[in-house]
mmCIF file of C-alpha atoms and ligand atoms in Angstrom:
data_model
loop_
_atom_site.group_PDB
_atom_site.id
_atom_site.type_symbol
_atom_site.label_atom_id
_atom_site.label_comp_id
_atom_site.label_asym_id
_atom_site.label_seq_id
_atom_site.Cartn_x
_atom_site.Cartn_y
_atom_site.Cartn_z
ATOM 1 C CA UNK G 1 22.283 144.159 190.890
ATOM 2 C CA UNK G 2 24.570 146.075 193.222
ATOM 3 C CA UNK G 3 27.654 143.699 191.952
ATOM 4 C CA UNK G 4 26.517 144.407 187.982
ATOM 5 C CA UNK G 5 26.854 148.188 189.124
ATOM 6 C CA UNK G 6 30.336 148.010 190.097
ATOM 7 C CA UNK G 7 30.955 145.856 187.074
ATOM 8 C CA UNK G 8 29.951 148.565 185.003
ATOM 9 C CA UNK G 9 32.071 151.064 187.187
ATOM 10 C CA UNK G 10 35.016 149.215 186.652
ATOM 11 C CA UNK G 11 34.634 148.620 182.724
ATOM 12 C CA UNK G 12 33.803 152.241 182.604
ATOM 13 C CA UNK G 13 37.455 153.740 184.292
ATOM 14 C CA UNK G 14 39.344 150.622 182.429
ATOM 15 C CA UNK G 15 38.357 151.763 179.254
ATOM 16 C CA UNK G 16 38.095 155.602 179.571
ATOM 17 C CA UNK G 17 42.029 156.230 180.012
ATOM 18 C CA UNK G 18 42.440 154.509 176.671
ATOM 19 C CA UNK G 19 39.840 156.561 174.919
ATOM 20 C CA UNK G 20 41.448 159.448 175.922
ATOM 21 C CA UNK G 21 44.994 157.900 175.457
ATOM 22 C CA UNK G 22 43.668 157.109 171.882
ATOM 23 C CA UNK G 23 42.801 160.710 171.401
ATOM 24 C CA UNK G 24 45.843 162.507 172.521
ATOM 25 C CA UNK G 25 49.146 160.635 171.411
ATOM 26 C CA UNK G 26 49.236 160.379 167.613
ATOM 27 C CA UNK G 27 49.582 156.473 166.933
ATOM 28 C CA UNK G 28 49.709 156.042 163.612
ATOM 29 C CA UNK G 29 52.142 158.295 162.663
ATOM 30 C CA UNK G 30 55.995 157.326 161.681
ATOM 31 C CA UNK G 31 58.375 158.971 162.270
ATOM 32 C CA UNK G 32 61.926 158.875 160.588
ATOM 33 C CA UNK G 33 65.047 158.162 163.323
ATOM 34 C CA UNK G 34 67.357 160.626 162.688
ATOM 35 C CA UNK G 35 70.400 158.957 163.854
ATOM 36 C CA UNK G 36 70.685 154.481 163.337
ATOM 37 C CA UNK G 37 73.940 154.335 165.034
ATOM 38 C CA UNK G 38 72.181 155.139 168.052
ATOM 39 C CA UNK G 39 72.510 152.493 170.466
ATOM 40 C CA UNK G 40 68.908 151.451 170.720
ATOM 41 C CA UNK G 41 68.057 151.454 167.039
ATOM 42 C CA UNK G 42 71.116 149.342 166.911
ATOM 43 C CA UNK G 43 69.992 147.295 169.485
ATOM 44 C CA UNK G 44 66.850 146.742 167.983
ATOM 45 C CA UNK G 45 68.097 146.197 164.592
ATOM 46 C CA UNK G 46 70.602 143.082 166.215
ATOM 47 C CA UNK G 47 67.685 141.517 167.794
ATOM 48 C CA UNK G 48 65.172 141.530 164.360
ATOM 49 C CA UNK G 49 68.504 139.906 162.728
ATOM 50 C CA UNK G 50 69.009 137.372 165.762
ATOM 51 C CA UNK G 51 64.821 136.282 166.156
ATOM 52 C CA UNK G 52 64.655 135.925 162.434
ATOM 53 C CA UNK G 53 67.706 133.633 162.203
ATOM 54 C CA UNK G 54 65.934 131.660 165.178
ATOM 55 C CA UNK G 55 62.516 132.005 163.546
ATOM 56 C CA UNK G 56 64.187 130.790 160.178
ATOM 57 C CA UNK G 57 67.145 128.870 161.139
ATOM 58 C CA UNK G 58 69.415 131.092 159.103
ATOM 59 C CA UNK G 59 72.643 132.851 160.316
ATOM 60 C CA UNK G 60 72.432 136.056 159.049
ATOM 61 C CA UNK G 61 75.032 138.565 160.415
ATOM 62 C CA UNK G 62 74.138 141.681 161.579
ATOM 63 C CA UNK G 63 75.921 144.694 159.549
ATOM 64 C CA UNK G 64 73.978 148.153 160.309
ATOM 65 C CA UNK G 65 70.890 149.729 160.221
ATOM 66 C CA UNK G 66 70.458 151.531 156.657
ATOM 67 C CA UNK G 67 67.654 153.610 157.532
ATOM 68 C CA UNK G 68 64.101 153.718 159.820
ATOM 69 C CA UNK G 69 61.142 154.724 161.305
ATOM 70 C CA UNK G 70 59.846 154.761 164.675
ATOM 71 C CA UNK G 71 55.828 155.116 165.734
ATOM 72 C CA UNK G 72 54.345 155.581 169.427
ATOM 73 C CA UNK G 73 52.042 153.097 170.089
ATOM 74 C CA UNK G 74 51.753 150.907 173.474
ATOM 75 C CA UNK G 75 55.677 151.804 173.502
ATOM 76 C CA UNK G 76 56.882 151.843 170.333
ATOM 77 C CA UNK G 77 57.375 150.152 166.901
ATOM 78 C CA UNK G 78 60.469 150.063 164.668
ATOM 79 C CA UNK G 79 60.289 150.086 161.232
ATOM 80 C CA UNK G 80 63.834 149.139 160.313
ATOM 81 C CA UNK G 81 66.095 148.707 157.029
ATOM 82 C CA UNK G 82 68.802 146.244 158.336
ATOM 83 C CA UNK G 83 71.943 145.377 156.410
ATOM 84 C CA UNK G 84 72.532 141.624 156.956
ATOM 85 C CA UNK G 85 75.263 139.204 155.812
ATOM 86 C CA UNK G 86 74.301 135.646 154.709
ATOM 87 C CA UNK G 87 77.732 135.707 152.407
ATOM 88 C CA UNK G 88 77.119 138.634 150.352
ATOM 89 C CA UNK G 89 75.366 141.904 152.047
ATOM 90 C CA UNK G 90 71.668 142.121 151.274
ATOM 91 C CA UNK G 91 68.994 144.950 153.074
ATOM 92 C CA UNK G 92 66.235 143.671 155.251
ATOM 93 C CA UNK G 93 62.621 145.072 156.303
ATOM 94 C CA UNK G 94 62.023 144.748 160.166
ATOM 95 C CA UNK G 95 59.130 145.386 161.951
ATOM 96 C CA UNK G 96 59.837 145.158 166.062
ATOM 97 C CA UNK G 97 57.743 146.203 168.224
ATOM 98 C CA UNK G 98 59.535 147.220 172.128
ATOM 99 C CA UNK G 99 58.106 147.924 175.731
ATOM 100 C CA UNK G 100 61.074 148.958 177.262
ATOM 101 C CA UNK G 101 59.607 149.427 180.953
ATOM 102 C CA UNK G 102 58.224 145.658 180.566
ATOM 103 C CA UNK G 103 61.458 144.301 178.986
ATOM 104 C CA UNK G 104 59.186 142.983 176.221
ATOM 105 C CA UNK G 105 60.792 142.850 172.770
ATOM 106 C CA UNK G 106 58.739 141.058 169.712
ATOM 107 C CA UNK G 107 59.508 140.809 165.881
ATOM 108 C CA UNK G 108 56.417 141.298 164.144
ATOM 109 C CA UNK G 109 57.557 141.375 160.677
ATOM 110 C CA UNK G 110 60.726 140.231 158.601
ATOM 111 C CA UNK G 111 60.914 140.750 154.811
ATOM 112 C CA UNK G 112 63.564 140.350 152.601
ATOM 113 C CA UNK G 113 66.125 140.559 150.846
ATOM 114 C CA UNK G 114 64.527 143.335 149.328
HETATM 115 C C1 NAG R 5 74.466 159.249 166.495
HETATM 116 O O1 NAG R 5 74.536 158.462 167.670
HETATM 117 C C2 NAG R 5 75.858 157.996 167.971
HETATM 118 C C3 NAG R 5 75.769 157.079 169.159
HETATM 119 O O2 NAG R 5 74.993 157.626 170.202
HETATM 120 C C4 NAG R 5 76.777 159.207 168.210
HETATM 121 O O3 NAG R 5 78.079 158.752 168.458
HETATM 122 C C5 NAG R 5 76.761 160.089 166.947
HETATM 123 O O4 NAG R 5 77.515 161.255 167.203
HETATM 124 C C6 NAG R 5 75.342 160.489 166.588
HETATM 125 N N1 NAG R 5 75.361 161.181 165.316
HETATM 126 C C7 NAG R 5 74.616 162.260 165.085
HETATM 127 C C8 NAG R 5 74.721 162.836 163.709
HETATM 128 O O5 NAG R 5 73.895 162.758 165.945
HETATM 129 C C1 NAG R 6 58.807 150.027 156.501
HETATM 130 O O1 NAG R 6 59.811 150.610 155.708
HETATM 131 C C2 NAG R 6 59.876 150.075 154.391
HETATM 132 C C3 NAG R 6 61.101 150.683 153.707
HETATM 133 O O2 NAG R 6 61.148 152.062 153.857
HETATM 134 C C4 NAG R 6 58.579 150.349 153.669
HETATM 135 O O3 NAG R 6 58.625 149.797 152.374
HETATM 136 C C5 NAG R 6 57.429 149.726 154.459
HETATM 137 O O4 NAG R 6 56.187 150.044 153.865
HETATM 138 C C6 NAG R 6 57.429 150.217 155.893
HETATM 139 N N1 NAG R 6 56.448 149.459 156.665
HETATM 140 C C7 NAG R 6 55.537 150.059 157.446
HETATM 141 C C8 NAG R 6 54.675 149.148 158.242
HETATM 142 O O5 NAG R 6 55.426 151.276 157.530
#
């Protein structure tokens, strides 16, 4: 009884700081990056380009980010239009999502040439 208590307890304070987490930082909303030569975006765009020719076995090469959109969520998503080069240049749709203070990069989405 006591143990089911403290099980509650502990279910209760895990789960508050996301409610209220949930409430105050606007997740759903994307934002347009304002500059995609900055490094990270760069970054970011390089490493979409690199997974999917792992992913794929393909070689595309990496020319620039085009354009993009960024959106808090448990760090923060990219939304990216990536210029690639498999022979001629073609654009690319990215989707990466990045937790910086955990190192953790992922590619959630790759679509093109579009
Ligand atoms: C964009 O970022 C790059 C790299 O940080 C910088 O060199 C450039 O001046 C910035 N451009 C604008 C318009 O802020
Ligand atoms: C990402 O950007 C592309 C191009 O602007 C757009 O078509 C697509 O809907 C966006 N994806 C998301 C998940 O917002």
């Amino acid at each position: 009884m006591q143990n089911l208590f403290i099980t509650f307890l502990i279910i209760f304070f895990f789960t508050k700081p996301s409610f209220a987490l949930g409430e105050g930082t606007p997740t759903g909303g994307w934002k347009p990056i304002p500059n995609v030569t900055d490094p990270t975006v760069v970054d970011i765009g390089k490493f979409a380009i690199d997974e999917h020719n792992k992913e794929a076995h393909k070689s595309l090469k990496f020319v620039k980010v085009v354009k993009g959109e960024s959106q808090v969520v448990a760090g923060m998503n990219y939304n990216l239009t990536i210029t690639a080069a498999d022979g001629p240049e073609k654009n690319y749709v990215a989707l990466v999502w990045d937790k910086p203070w955990e190192k953790f990069r992922q590619l959630v989405s790759f679509k093109g040439p579009v």
